[in-house]
Amino acid sequence: VGLVVVGLSLGGALAMTFSGTQTVGVIAASQHPDQVRDIRREAVRQQLAIAAVGLTVVAVGLGVWQPRASWVLFLFALSALTQTVTLRWLLVALGDARYAATVVAGGAGLFLIGCLVAVRGPGDLWRVAALHVGVEAVVAAILWARSTLLCHADESSAADFSMRRSLVLSALQAARIAPLLLSVVVVSIVLSESEAGRFSLLQRAALAGFAVVALHTEAGTAPLVGLAGSRDRLAGATAPLVAATLVVAGAAFVLADPVVDLVLNDETYRGLGGLAALFVLALGAALLSGPRQQIGVADGRDSWLLIASAAAAVGTIVLAASLLPSLGLIAVGWAELVGQAAFLAFTIRIRTR
C-alpha cells in the first residue's frame, strides 16, 4: 500500500507542475474560443517539455536512491505523460465541465474495478501502476476527442500563451502549498520523528483540502475572470462562498476536537483537534483568495502574486520552526493560517489598487 501511495503521489506531484500552463490555458481559451486548437497545441507542447524534465529528474533520483521496486515507481511517474494531453482544463474553459467530470469519474471507477480484478498480492503492484497509466490514457483520448468537437476554426485573434508565464504560475501554485508539504520535515527536525508521524495524517487531509480548493479555483473562477465584463460580478458570485466559509470555520472551532477523537479513535491523535481547526481556517483563507488570485493573473500581475506567495511561504516555514519548540504541533496550524491570511490580504489589496 505504501508503494502505491508513493507512486500516485509521485505522478501527482509531476502533474502539479502543469498548473501554470493550465491556468493560462483556461483564461486564454475563455478569452479566445476561436483559438482553441492553437491554445491546445501550445499547452501540450509546454507540458511535454516540463514532463520530460520532470521524468529525467525522477529517473536520476530513483537511480541514486534505488528504492524497492523503483521501476514500478517510475511506471507510476509515466502518468505525467498522459496528464499532458488530459484536457479537463480546456473543457472547463469551454463550458463543458460536466462532461469532463463524468469522464474523469468514470475513469476513477474503471481504475478501482481493474485493481480489484487484477491485483491479488504484493507481486501484482506493477499492475496498479499499469492500470493507472492505461486508464489515464483512455480518459485523455476521450477528452481530446471532445475538445476537438468543440473547436472553432477562426484566425481572427491571438491568445497570450508564453512558457515564462506558465512557469511563473506553476511556481505560484507550488509556493501556496510548499509550507504544508515541508511541514513534516520541519516537525521531524525541530521535534521528533514520532511527532511527525502524528502530524502526517492531518497534513495529508489538509493537502487533500487544498487540492479541492485548487479545483474550485480552476473550474469555478478561471473561466469567469477570463471573460471581459465578468470580473465585476465575481464579488457577488462569491458572496455565498464567503458566508459558507465563515460558517464552516466557526463550526470547526467548536467541533474539531470531538470529531477528530470520534473519527480517529486513537490515543496517538488526541489533542489534535485545535490543529485541525486551524487548518480549516487556513483552507478558508485559501478558498477566498483563489478568485482574487485568478483576477490578478488575468490582469497580468502574476509576477507580484508569485513574490507575495513566495514571501508568505518562507514566512510560514520560519514561523512554524520558531514556534514549534514552545507550542508543539499546533504551531504549524497557526503558521499556515497566518501565511494564507497574509496572501489573502495581499490579493485584496492588489485588487483594490
mmCIF file of C-alpha atoms in Angstrom:
data_model
loop_
_atom_site.group_PDB
_atom_site.id
_atom_site.type_symbol
_atom_site.label_atom_id
_atom_site.label_comp_id
_atom_site.label_asym_id
_atom_site.label_seq_id
_atom_site.Cartn_x
_atom_site.Cartn_y
_atom_site.Cartn_z
ATOM 1 C CA VAL A 1 0.000 0.000 0.000
ATOM 2 C CA GLY A 2 2.838 2.370 0.854
ATOM 3 C CA LEU A 3 4.419 1.816 -2.554
ATOM 4 C CA VAL A 4 1.123 2.629 -4.304
ATOM 5 C CA VAL A 5 0.669 5.811 -2.231
ATOM 6 C CA VAL A 6 4.214 6.956 -3.032
ATOM 7 C CA GLY A 7 3.728 6.138 -6.717
ATOM 8 C CA LEU A 8 0.433 8.004 -7.015
ATOM 9 C CA SER A 9 1.917 10.937 -5.094
ATOM 10 C CA LEU A 10 4.907 10.979 -7.438
ATOM 11 C CA GLY A 11 2.711 11.133 -10.541
ATOM 12 C CA GLY A 12 0.503 13.741 -8.916
ATOM 13 C CA ALA A 13 3.483 15.913 -7.984
ATOM 14 C CA LEU A 14 4.706 15.874 -11.590
ATOM 15 C CA ALA A 15 1.217 16.712 -12.871
ATOM 16 C CA MET A 16 1.041 19.645 -10.431
ATOM 17 C CA THR A 17 3.856 21.335 -12.366
ATOM 18 C CA PHE A 18 1.346 21.782 -15.208
ATOM 19 C CA SER A 19 -0.901 24.032 -13.116
ATOM 20 C CA GLY A 20 0.555 27.247 -14.518
ATOM 21 C CA THR A 21 0.153 26.143 -18.117
ATOM 22 C CA GLN A 22 -3.422 25.075 -17.448
ATOM 23 C CA THR A 23 -4.343 28.330 -15.688
ATOM 24 C CA VAL A 24 -3.019 30.338 -18.608
ATOM 25 C CA GLY A 25 -4.846 27.979 -20.960
ATOM 26 C CA VAL A 26 -8.205 28.336 -19.188
ATOM 27 C CA ILE A 27 -8.022 32.129 -19.303
ATOM 28 C CA ALA A 28 -6.790 32.171 -22.911
ATOM 29 C CA ALA A 29 -9.488 29.758 -24.102
ATOM 30 C CA SER A 30 -12.168 31.776 -22.282
ATOM 31 C CA GLN A 31 -10.995 34.950 -23.988
ATOM 32 C CA HIS A 32 -10.317 33.370 -27.395
ATOM 33 C CA PRO A 33 -12.615 30.397 -28.000
ATOM 34 C CA ASP A 34 -11.824 30.733 -31.698
ATOM 35 C CA GLN A 35 -8.179 29.850 -30.958
ATOM 36 C CA VAL A 36 -8.763 26.598 -29.066
ATOM 37 C CA ARG A 37 -6.683 24.439 -31.421
ATOM 38 C CA ASP A 38 -3.665 26.739 -31.131
ATOM 39 C CA ILE A 39 -4.071 27.012 -27.353
ATOM 40 C CA ARG A 40 -4.331 23.243 -27.025
ATOM 41 C CA ARG A 41 -1.264 22.659 -29.174
ATOM 42 C CA GLU A 42 0.850 25.192 -27.237
ATOM 43 C CA ALA A 43 -0.304 23.859 -23.840
ATOM 44 C CA VAL A 44 0.551 20.269 -24.780
ATOM 45 C CA ARG A 45 3.931 21.359 -26.151
ATOM 46 C CA GLN A 46 4.785 23.174 -22.922
ATOM 47 C CA GLN A 47 3.570 20.344 -20.722
ATOM 48 C CA LEU A 48 5.543 17.732 -22.670
ATOM 49 C CA ALA A 49 8.700 19.803 -22.171
ATOM 50 C CA ILE A 50 8.004 20.093 -18.428
ATOM 51 C CA ALA A 51 7.181 16.367 -18.187
ATOM 52 C CA ALA A 52 10.407 15.426 -19.956
ATOM 53 C CA VAL A 53 12.448 17.430 -17.441
ATOM 54 C CA GLY A 54 10.446 16.024 -14.522
ATOM 55 C CA LEU A 55 10.791 12.404 -15.636
ATOM 56 C CA THR A 56 14.516 12.881 -16.145
ATOM 57 C CA VAL A 57 14.838 14.169 -12.580
ATOM 58 C CA VAL A 58 12.753 11.253 -11.282
ATOM 59 C CA ALA A 59 14.835 8.711 -13.218
ATOM 60 C CA VAL A 60 18.088 10.155 -11.869
ATOM 61 C CA GLY A 61 16.662 10.318 -8.340
ATOM 62 C CA LEU A 62 15.467 6.717 -8.422
ATOM 63 C CA GLY A 63 18.821 5.637 -9.836
ATOM 64 C CA VAL A 64 20.683 7.292 -6.972
ATOM 65 C CA TRP A 65 18.204 6.417 -4.237
ATOM 66 C CA GLN A 66 17.478 2.883 -5.562
ATOM 67 C CA PRO A 67 14.329 2.235 -3.519
ATOM 68 C CA ARG A 68 12.449 -1.043 -3.519
ATOM 69 C CA ALA A 69 10.609 -1.635 -6.829
ATOM 70 C CA SER A 70 11.964 1.598 -8.307
ATOM 71 C CA TRP A 71 10.814 0.581 -11.792
ATOM 72 C CA VAL A 72 7.223 0.414 -10.511
ATOM 73 C CA LEU A 73 7.573 3.947 -9.125
ATOM 74 C CA PHE A 74 8.860 5.137 -12.496
ATOM 75 C CA LEU A 75 5.881 3.448 -14.174
ATOM 76 C CA PHE A 76 3.589 5.496 -11.907
ATOM 77 C CA ALA A 77 5.557 8.625 -12.837
ATOM 78 C CA LEU A 78 4.828 7.991 -16.518
ATOM 79 C CA SER A 79 1.270 9.161 -15.813
ATOM 80 C CA ALA A 80 2.769 12.649 -16.200
ATOM 81 C CA LEU A 81 2.888 11.962 -19.939
ATOM 82 C CA THR A 82 -0.813 11.106 -20.104
ATOM 83 C CA GLN A 83 -1.584 14.192 -17.991
ATOM 84 C CA THR A 84 -0.010 16.391 -20.661
ATOM 85 C CA VAL A 85 -2.870 15.516 -23.021
ATOM 86 C CA THR A 86 -5.652 15.217 -20.425
ATOM 87 C CA LEU A 87 -7.695 18.308 -21.273
ATOM 88 C CA ARG A 88 -10.023 18.698 -18.287
ATOM 89 C CA TRP A 89 -8.992 22.340 -18.009
ATOM 90 C CA LEU A 90 -9.852 23.051 -21.658
ATOM 91 C CA LEU A 91 -13.351 21.594 -21.372
ATOM 92 C CA VAL A 92 -13.864 23.689 -18.222
ATOM 93 C CA ALA A 93 -12.904 26.807 -20.171
ATOM 94 C CA LEU A 94 -15.310 25.867 -22.961
ATOM 95 C CA GLY A 95 -18.235 25.368 -20.573
ATOM 96 C CA ASP A 96 -18.242 21.563 -20.745
ATOM 97 C CA ALA A 97 -17.063 20.848 -17.188
ATOM 98 C CA ARG A 98 -19.878 18.343 -16.578
ATOM 99 C CA TYR A 99 -18.691 16.143 -19.435
ATOM 100 C CA ALA A 100 -15.090 16.314 -18.179
ATOM 101 C CA ALA A 101 -16.158 15.450 -14.622
ATOM 102 C CA THR A 102 -18.219 12.497 -15.846
ATOM 103 C CA VAL A 103 -15.326 11.075 -17.873
ATOM 104 C CA VAL A 104 -12.815 11.533 -15.045
ATOM 105 C CA ALA A 105 -15.185 9.925 -12.512
ATOM 106 C CA GLY A 106 -15.773 7.044 -14.900
ATOM 107 C CA GLY A 107 -12.027 6.601 -15.280
ATOM 108 C CA ALA A 108 -11.576 6.507 -11.498
ATOM 109 C CA GLY A 109 -14.265 3.830 -11.234
ATOM 110 C CA LEU A 110 -12.656 1.808 -14.021
ATOM 111 C CA PHE A 111 -9.283 2.031 -12.256
ATOM 112 C CA LEU A 112 -10.734 0.763 -8.976
ATOM 113 C CA ILE A 113 -12.552 -2.114 -10.664
ATOM 114 C CA GLY A 114 -9.381 -3.051 -12.553
ATOM 115 C CA CYS A 115 -7.393 -3.104 -9.315
ATOM 116 C CA LEU A 116 -9.951 -5.344 -7.624
ATOM 117 C CA VAL A 117 -9.880 -7.789 -10.530
ATOM 118 C CA ALA A 118 -6.174 -7.794 -11.426
ATOM 119 C CA VAL A 119 -4.348 -7.327 -8.102
ATOM 120 C CA ARG A 120 -4.063 -10.401 -5.892
ATOM 121 C CA GLY A 121 -0.899 -9.805 -3.901
ATOM 122 C CA PRO A 122 2.243 -7.685 -3.406
ATOM 123 C CA GLY A 123 3.751 -9.110 -6.584
ATOM 124 C CA ASP A 124 0.964 -7.527 -8.614
ATOM 125 C CA LEU A 125 1.683 -3.924 -7.623
ATOM 126 C CA TRP A 126 3.101 -3.215 -11.067
ATOM 127 C CA ARG A 127 -0.396 -3.879 -12.394
ATOM 128 C CA VAL A 128 -1.735 -0.995 -10.289
ATOM 129 C CA ALA A 129 0.770 1.315 -11.967
ATOM 130 C CA ALA A 130 -0.026 -0.061 -15.425
ATOM 131 C CA LEU A 131 -3.771 0.305 -14.820
ATOM 132 C CA HIS A 132 -3.279 3.859 -13.577
ATOM 133 C CA VAL A 133 -1.357 4.926 -16.659
ATOM 134 C CA GLY A 134 -3.660 2.983 -19.004
ATOM 135 C CA VAL A 135 -6.868 4.471 -17.609
ATOM 136 C CA GLU A 136 -5.341 7.957 -17.681
ATOM 137 C CA ALA A 137 -4.521 7.396 -21.370
ATOM 138 C CA VAL A 138 -8.123 6.374 -22.127
ATOM 139 C CA VAL A 139 -9.510 9.418 -20.268
ATOM 140 C CA ALA A 140 -7.053 11.666 -22.123
ATOM 141 C CA ALA A 141 -8.123 10.258 -25.504
ATOM 142 C CA ILE A 142 -11.830 10.801 -24.763
ATOM 143 C CA LEU A 143 -11.303 14.381 -23.552
ATOM 144 C CA TRP A 144 -9.061 15.161 -26.534
ATOM 145 C CA ALA A 145 -11.766 13.962 -28.942
ATOM 146 C CA ARG A 146 -14.375 16.025 -27.100
ATOM 147 C CA SER A 147 -12.231 19.171 -27.235
ATOM 148 C CA THR A 148 -11.771 18.662 -30.987
ATOM 149 C CA LEU A 149 -15.539 18.644 -31.455
ATOM 150 C CA LEU A 150 -15.790 21.941 -29.563
ATOM 151 C CA CYS A 151 -13.085 23.702 -31.578
ATOM 152 C CA HIS A 152 -13.984 26.599 -33.855
ATOM 153 C CA ALA A 153 -11.645 27.397 -36.728
ATOM 154 C CA ASP A 154 -11.134 31.167 -36.828
ATOM 155 C CA GLU A 155 -7.860 33.069 -37.072
ATOM 156 C CA SER A 156 -9.244 36.492 -36.153
ATOM 157 C CA SER A 157 -7.480 36.838 -32.780
ATOM 158 C CA ALA A 158 -4.362 35.696 -30.973
ATOM 159 C CA ALA A 159 -4.043 34.279 -27.470
ATOM 160 C CA ASP A 160 -1.293 35.207 -24.994
ATOM 161 C CA PHE A 161 0.424 31.919 -24.151
ATOM 162 C CA SER A 162 4.064 32.107 -23.065
ATOM 163 C CA MET A 163 6.183 29.463 -21.363
ATOM 164 C CA ARG A 164 7.559 32.080 -18.946
ATOM 165 C CA ARG A 165 4.098 32.987 -17.713
ATOM 166 C CA SER A 166 3.149 29.320 -17.359
ATOM 167 C CA LEU A 167 6.250 28.603 -15.262
ATOM 168 C CA VAL A 168 5.600 31.671 -13.091
ATOM 169 C CA LEU A 169 2.071 30.456 -12.365
ATOM 170 C CA SER A 170 3.272 26.895 -11.660
ATOM 171 C CA ALA A 171 5.766 28.350 -9.185
ATOM 172 C CA LEU A 172 2.965 30.451 -7.672
ATOM 173 C CA GLN A 173 0.808 27.372 -7.078
ATOM 174 C CA ALA A 174 3.757 25.424 -5.691
ATOM 175 C CA ALA A 175 4.582 28.231 -3.253
ATOM 176 C CA ARG A 176 0.990 28.156 -1.955
ATOM 177 C CA ILE A 177 1.340 24.557 -0.723
ATOM 178 C CA ALA A 178 5.120 24.328 -0.140
ATOM 179 C CA PRO A 179 4.906 25.109 3.621
ATOM 180 C CA LEU A 180 2.399 22.301 4.145
ATOM 181 C CA LEU A 181 4.463 19.863 2.073
ATOM 182 C CA LEU A 182 7.627 20.711 4.027
ATOM 183 C CA SER A 183 5.935 20.855 7.436
ATOM 184 C CA VAL A 184 6.535 17.164 8.197
ATOM 185 C CA VAL A 185 10.257 17.669 7.625
ATOM 186 C CA VAL A 186 10.265 20.745 9.872
ATOM 187 C CA VAL A 187 8.373 18.869 12.612
ATOM 188 C CA SER A 188 10.735 15.893 12.450
ATOM 189 C CA ILE A 189 13.792 18.178 12.712
ATOM 190 C CA VAL A 190 12.525 20.511 15.435
ATOM 191 C CA LEU A 191 10.517 17.982 17.486
ATOM 192 C CA SER A 192 10.823 14.264 16.693
ATOM 193 C CA GLU A 193 10.003 11.527 14.186
ATOM 194 C CA SER A 194 7.128 10.321 16.378
ATOM 195 C CA GLU A 195 5.537 13.783 16.401
ATOM 196 C CA ALA A 196 5.990 13.956 12.638
ATOM 197 C CA GLY A 197 4.106 10.656 12.392
ATOM 198 C CA ARG A 198 1.227 12.054 14.481
ATOM 199 C CA PHE A 199 1.147 15.155 12.333
ATOM 200 C CA SER A 200 1.347 13.422 8.929
ATOM 201 C CA LEU A 201 -2.276 12.228 8.894
ATOM 202 C CA LEU A 202 -3.709 15.724 9.349
ATOM 203 C CA GLN A 203 -1.153 17.051 6.874
ATOM 204 C CA ARG A 204 -2.401 14.638 4.181
ATOM 205 C CA ALA A 205 -6.001 15.626 4.930
ATOM 206 C CA ALA A 206 -5.087 19.319 4.619
ATOM 207 C CA LEU A 207 -3.277 18.680 1.328
ATOM 208 C CA ALA A 208 -6.428 16.991 0.010
ATOM 209 C CA GLY A 209 -8.389 20.073 1.085
ATOM 210 C CA PHE A 210 -6.017 22.359 -0.793
ATOM 211 C CA ALA A 211 -6.442 20.154 -3.878
ATOM 212 C CA VAL A 212 -10.211 20.719 -3.668
ATOM 213 C CA VAL A 213 -9.616 24.477 -3.292
ATOM 214 C CA ALA A 214 -7.386 24.459 -6.383
ATOM 215 C CA LEU A 215 -10.029 22.544 -8.340
ATOM 216 C CA HIS A 216 -12.722 25.059 -7.347
ATOM 217 C CA THR A 217 -10.472 27.970 -8.314
ATOM 218 C CA GLU A 218 -9.712 26.436 -11.713
ATOM 219 C CA ALA A 219 -13.198 25.202 -12.564
ATOM 220 C CA GLY A 220 -15.289 27.881 -10.892
ATOM 221 C CA THR A 221 -13.493 31.168 -11.359
ATOM 222 C CA ALA A 222 -10.767 30.953 -14.020
ATOM 223 C CA PRO A 223 -13.223 30.948 -16.949
ATOM 224 C CA LEU A 224 -15.198 33.780 -15.310
ATOM 225 C CA VAL A 225 -12.232 36.093 -14.841
ATOM 226 C CA GLY A 226 -11.064 35.331 -18.359
ATOM 227 C CA LEU A 227 -14.156 36.914 -19.861
ATOM 228 C CA ALA A 228 -14.410 40.663 -20.287
ATOM 229 C CA GLY A 229 -17.129 42.137 -18.094
ATOM 230 C CA SER A 230 -17.314 39.103 -15.804
ATOM 231 C CA ARG A 231 -14.804 40.160 -13.148
ATOM 232 C CA ASP A 232 -17.037 42.832 -11.651
ATOM 233 C CA ARG A 233 -19.647 40.159 -10.961
ATOM 234 C CA LEU A 234 -17.165 37.996 -9.107
ATOM 235 C CA ALA A 235 -17.769 39.578 -5.674
ATOM 236 C CA GLY A 236 -21.492 38.909 -5.897
ATOM 237 C CA ALA A 237 -20.949 35.419 -7.232
ATOM 238 C CA THR A 238 -18.613 34.502 -4.367
ATOM 239 C CA ALA A 239 -20.674 36.101 -1.567
ATOM 240 C CA PRO A 240 -22.345 32.751 -0.671
ATOM 241 C CA LEU A 241 -18.879 31.196 -0.640
ATOM 242 C CA VAL A 242 -17.692 33.784 1.884
ATOM 243 C CA ALA A 243 -20.701 33.138 4.133
ATOM 244 C CA ALA A 244 -20.316 29.350 3.894
ATOM 245 C CA THR A 245 -16.599 29.587 4.663
ATOM 246 C CA LEU A 246 -17.260 31.627 7.812
ATOM 247 C CA VAL A 247 -19.924 29.171 8.987
ATOM 248 C CA VAL A 248 -17.729 26.123 8.384
ATOM 249 C CA ALA A 249 -14.728 27.767 10.057
ATOM 250 C CA GLY A 250 -16.831 28.631 13.121
ATOM 251 C CA ALA A 251 -18.220 25.100 13.315
ATOM 252 C CA ALA A 252 -14.690 23.703 13.002
ATOM 253 C CA PHE A 253 -13.586 25.520 16.150
ATOM 254 C CA VAL A 254 -16.469 24.019 18.097
ATOM 255 C CA LEU A 255 -16.457 20.501 16.669
ATOM 256 C CA ALA A 256 -12.818 19.835 15.760
ATOM 257 C CA ASP A 257 -11.777 18.082 18.984
ATOM 258 C CA PRO A 258 -14.765 15.698 19.272
ATOM 259 C CA VAL A 259 -14.736 14.965 15.526
ATOM 260 C CA VAL A 260 -11.015 14.117 15.499
ATOM 261 C CA ASP A 261 -11.446 11.908 18.563
ATOM 262 C CA LEU A 262 -14.504 10.182 17.073
ATOM 263 C CA VAL A 263 -13.122 9.612 13.591
ATOM 264 C CA LEU A 264 -9.561 8.617 14.508
ATOM 265 C CA ASN A 265 -10.420 6.978 17.852
ATOM 266 C CA ASP A 266 -6.763 6.574 18.762
ATOM 267 C CA GLU A 267 -4.756 7.918 21.700
ATOM 268 C CA THR A 268 -1.968 8.770 19.275
ATOM 269 C CA TYR A 269 -4.038 11.590 17.797
ATOM 270 C CA ARG A 270 -5.540 13.009 20.988
ATOM 271 C CA GLY A 271 -5.313 16.781 21.244
ATOM 272 C CA LEU A 272 -5.003 17.457 17.516
ATOM 273 C CA GLY A 273 -8.468 18.987 17.183
ATOM 274 C CA GLY A 274 -7.102 22.519 17.545
ATOM 275 C CA LEU A 275 -4.611 21.873 14.748
ATOM 276 C CA ALA A 276 -7.417 20.552 12.541
ATOM 277 C CA ALA A 277 -9.492 23.686 13.255
ATOM 278 C CA LEU A 278 -6.612 25.958 12.271
ATOM 279 C CA PHE A 279 -6.124 24.006 9.044
ATOM 280 C CA VAL A 280 -9.807 24.526 8.240
ATOM 281 C CA LEU A 281 -9.391 28.275 8.755
ATOM 282 C CA ALA A 282 -6.301 28.256 6.531
ATOM 283 C CA LEU A 283 -8.249 26.390 3.855
ATOM 284 C CA GLY A 284 -10.987 29.005 4.145
ATOM 285 C CA ALA A 285 -8.478 31.788 3.567
ATOM 286 C CA ALA A 286 -7.080 29.923 0.557
ATOM 287 C CA LEU A 287 -10.583 29.429 -0.814
ATOM 288 C CA LEU A 288 -11.343 33.146 -0.536
ATOM 289 C CA SER A 289 -8.038 34.219 -2.096
ATOM 290 C CA GLY A 290 -8.427 31.885 -5.092
ATOM 291 C CA PRO A 291 -10.825 34.048 -7.172
ATOM 292 C CA ARG A 292 -8.804 37.192 -6.431
ATOM 293 C CA GLN A 293 -5.623 35.393 -7.401
ATOM 294 C CA GLN A 294 -7.176 34.494 -10.756
ATOM 295 C CA ILE A 295 -8.204 38.116 -11.310
ATOM 296 C CA GLY A 296 -4.634 39.191 -10.633
ATOM 297 C CA VAL A 297 -3.381 36.622 -13.134
ATOM 298 C CA ALA A 298 -5.859 37.816 -15.760
ATOM 299 C CA ASP A 299 -4.727 41.416 -15.117
ATOM 300 C CA GLY A 300 -1.093 40.452 -15.720
ATOM 301 C CA ARG A 301 0.023 40.717 -12.087
ATOM 302 C CA ASP A 302 1.250 37.148 -11.808
ATOM 303 C CA SER A 303 4.843 38.200 -11.006
ATOM 304 C CA TRP A 304 3.669 40.217 -7.998
ATOM 305 C CA LEU A 305 1.486 37.308 -6.891
ATOM 306 C CA LEU A 306 4.478 34.954 -7.136
ATOM 307 C CA ILE A 307 6.602 37.277 -4.988
ATOM 308 C CA ALA A 308 3.806 37.522 -2.404
ATOM 309 C CA SER A 309 3.186 33.754 -2.296
ATOM 310 C CA ALA A 310 6.922 33.017 -2.016
ATOM 311 C CA ALA A 311 7.276 35.537 0.824
ATOM 312 C CA ALA A 312 4.251 34.027 2.584
ATOM 313 C CA ALA A 313 5.699 30.521 2.150
ATOM 314 C CA VAL A 314 9.082 31.476 3.617
ATOM 315 C CA GLY A 315 7.402 33.340 6.461
ATOM 316 C CA THR A 316 5.159 30.358 7.209
ATOM 317 C CA ILE A 317 8.075 27.923 7.422
ATOM 318 C CA VAL A 318 10.176 30.276 9.595
ATOM 319 C CA LEU A 319 7.231 30.998 11.914
ATOM 320 C CA ALA A 320 6.403 27.301 12.301
ATOM 321 C CA ALA A 321 10.026 26.380 13.059
ATOM 322 C CA SER A 322 10.334 29.166 15.651
ATOM 323 C CA LEU A 323 7.057 28.343 17.434
ATOM 324 C CA LEU A 324 7.244 24.532 17.404
ATOM 325 C CA PRO A 325 9.523 24.176 20.472
ATOM 326 C CA SER A 326 7.185 26.219 22.672
ATOM 327 C CA LEU A 327 3.726 25.456 21.228
ATOM 328 C CA GLY A 328 4.107 21.974 19.797
ATOM 329 C CA LEU A 329 2.274 20.757 16.674
ATOM 330 C CA ILE A 330 -0.382 23.451 16.834
ATOM 331 C CA ALA A 331 2.338 25.943 15.832
ATOM 332 C CA VAL A 332 2.165 24.548 12.288
ATOM 333 C CA GLY A 333 -1.541 25.350 12.163
ATOM 334 C CA TRP A 334 -1.026 28.917 13.374
ATOM 335 C CA ALA A 335 1.810 29.459 10.895
ATOM 336 C CA GLU A 336 -0.248 28.088 7.992
ATOM 337 C CA LEU A 337 -3.206 30.294 8.929
ATOM 338 C CA VAL A 338 -1.019 33.407 9.176
ATOM 339 C CA GLY A 339 0.592 32.663 5.798
ATOM 340 C CA GLN A 340 -2.697 32.071 3.987
ATOM 341 C CA ALA A 341 -4.304 35.118 5.640
ATOM 342 C CA ALA A 342 -1.348 37.293 4.599
ATOM 343 C CA PHE A 343 -1.668 36.149 0.997
ATOM 344 C CA LEU A 344 -5.437 36.769 1.101
ATOM 345 C CA ALA A 345 -4.795 40.311 2.366
ATOM 346 C CA PHE A 346 -2.351 40.873 -0.485
ATOM 347 C CA THR A 347 -4.854 39.679 -3.119
ATOM 348 C CA ILE A 348 -7.480 42.032 -1.670
ATOM 349 C CA ARG A 349 -5.007 44.905 -1.675
ATOM 350 C CA ILE A 350 -3.769 44.297 -5.214
ATOM 351 C CA ARG A 351 -7.361 44.056 -6.445
ATOM 352 C CA THR A 352 -8.284 47.449 -4.971
ATOM 353 C CA ARG A 353 -5.308 49.288 -6.484
#
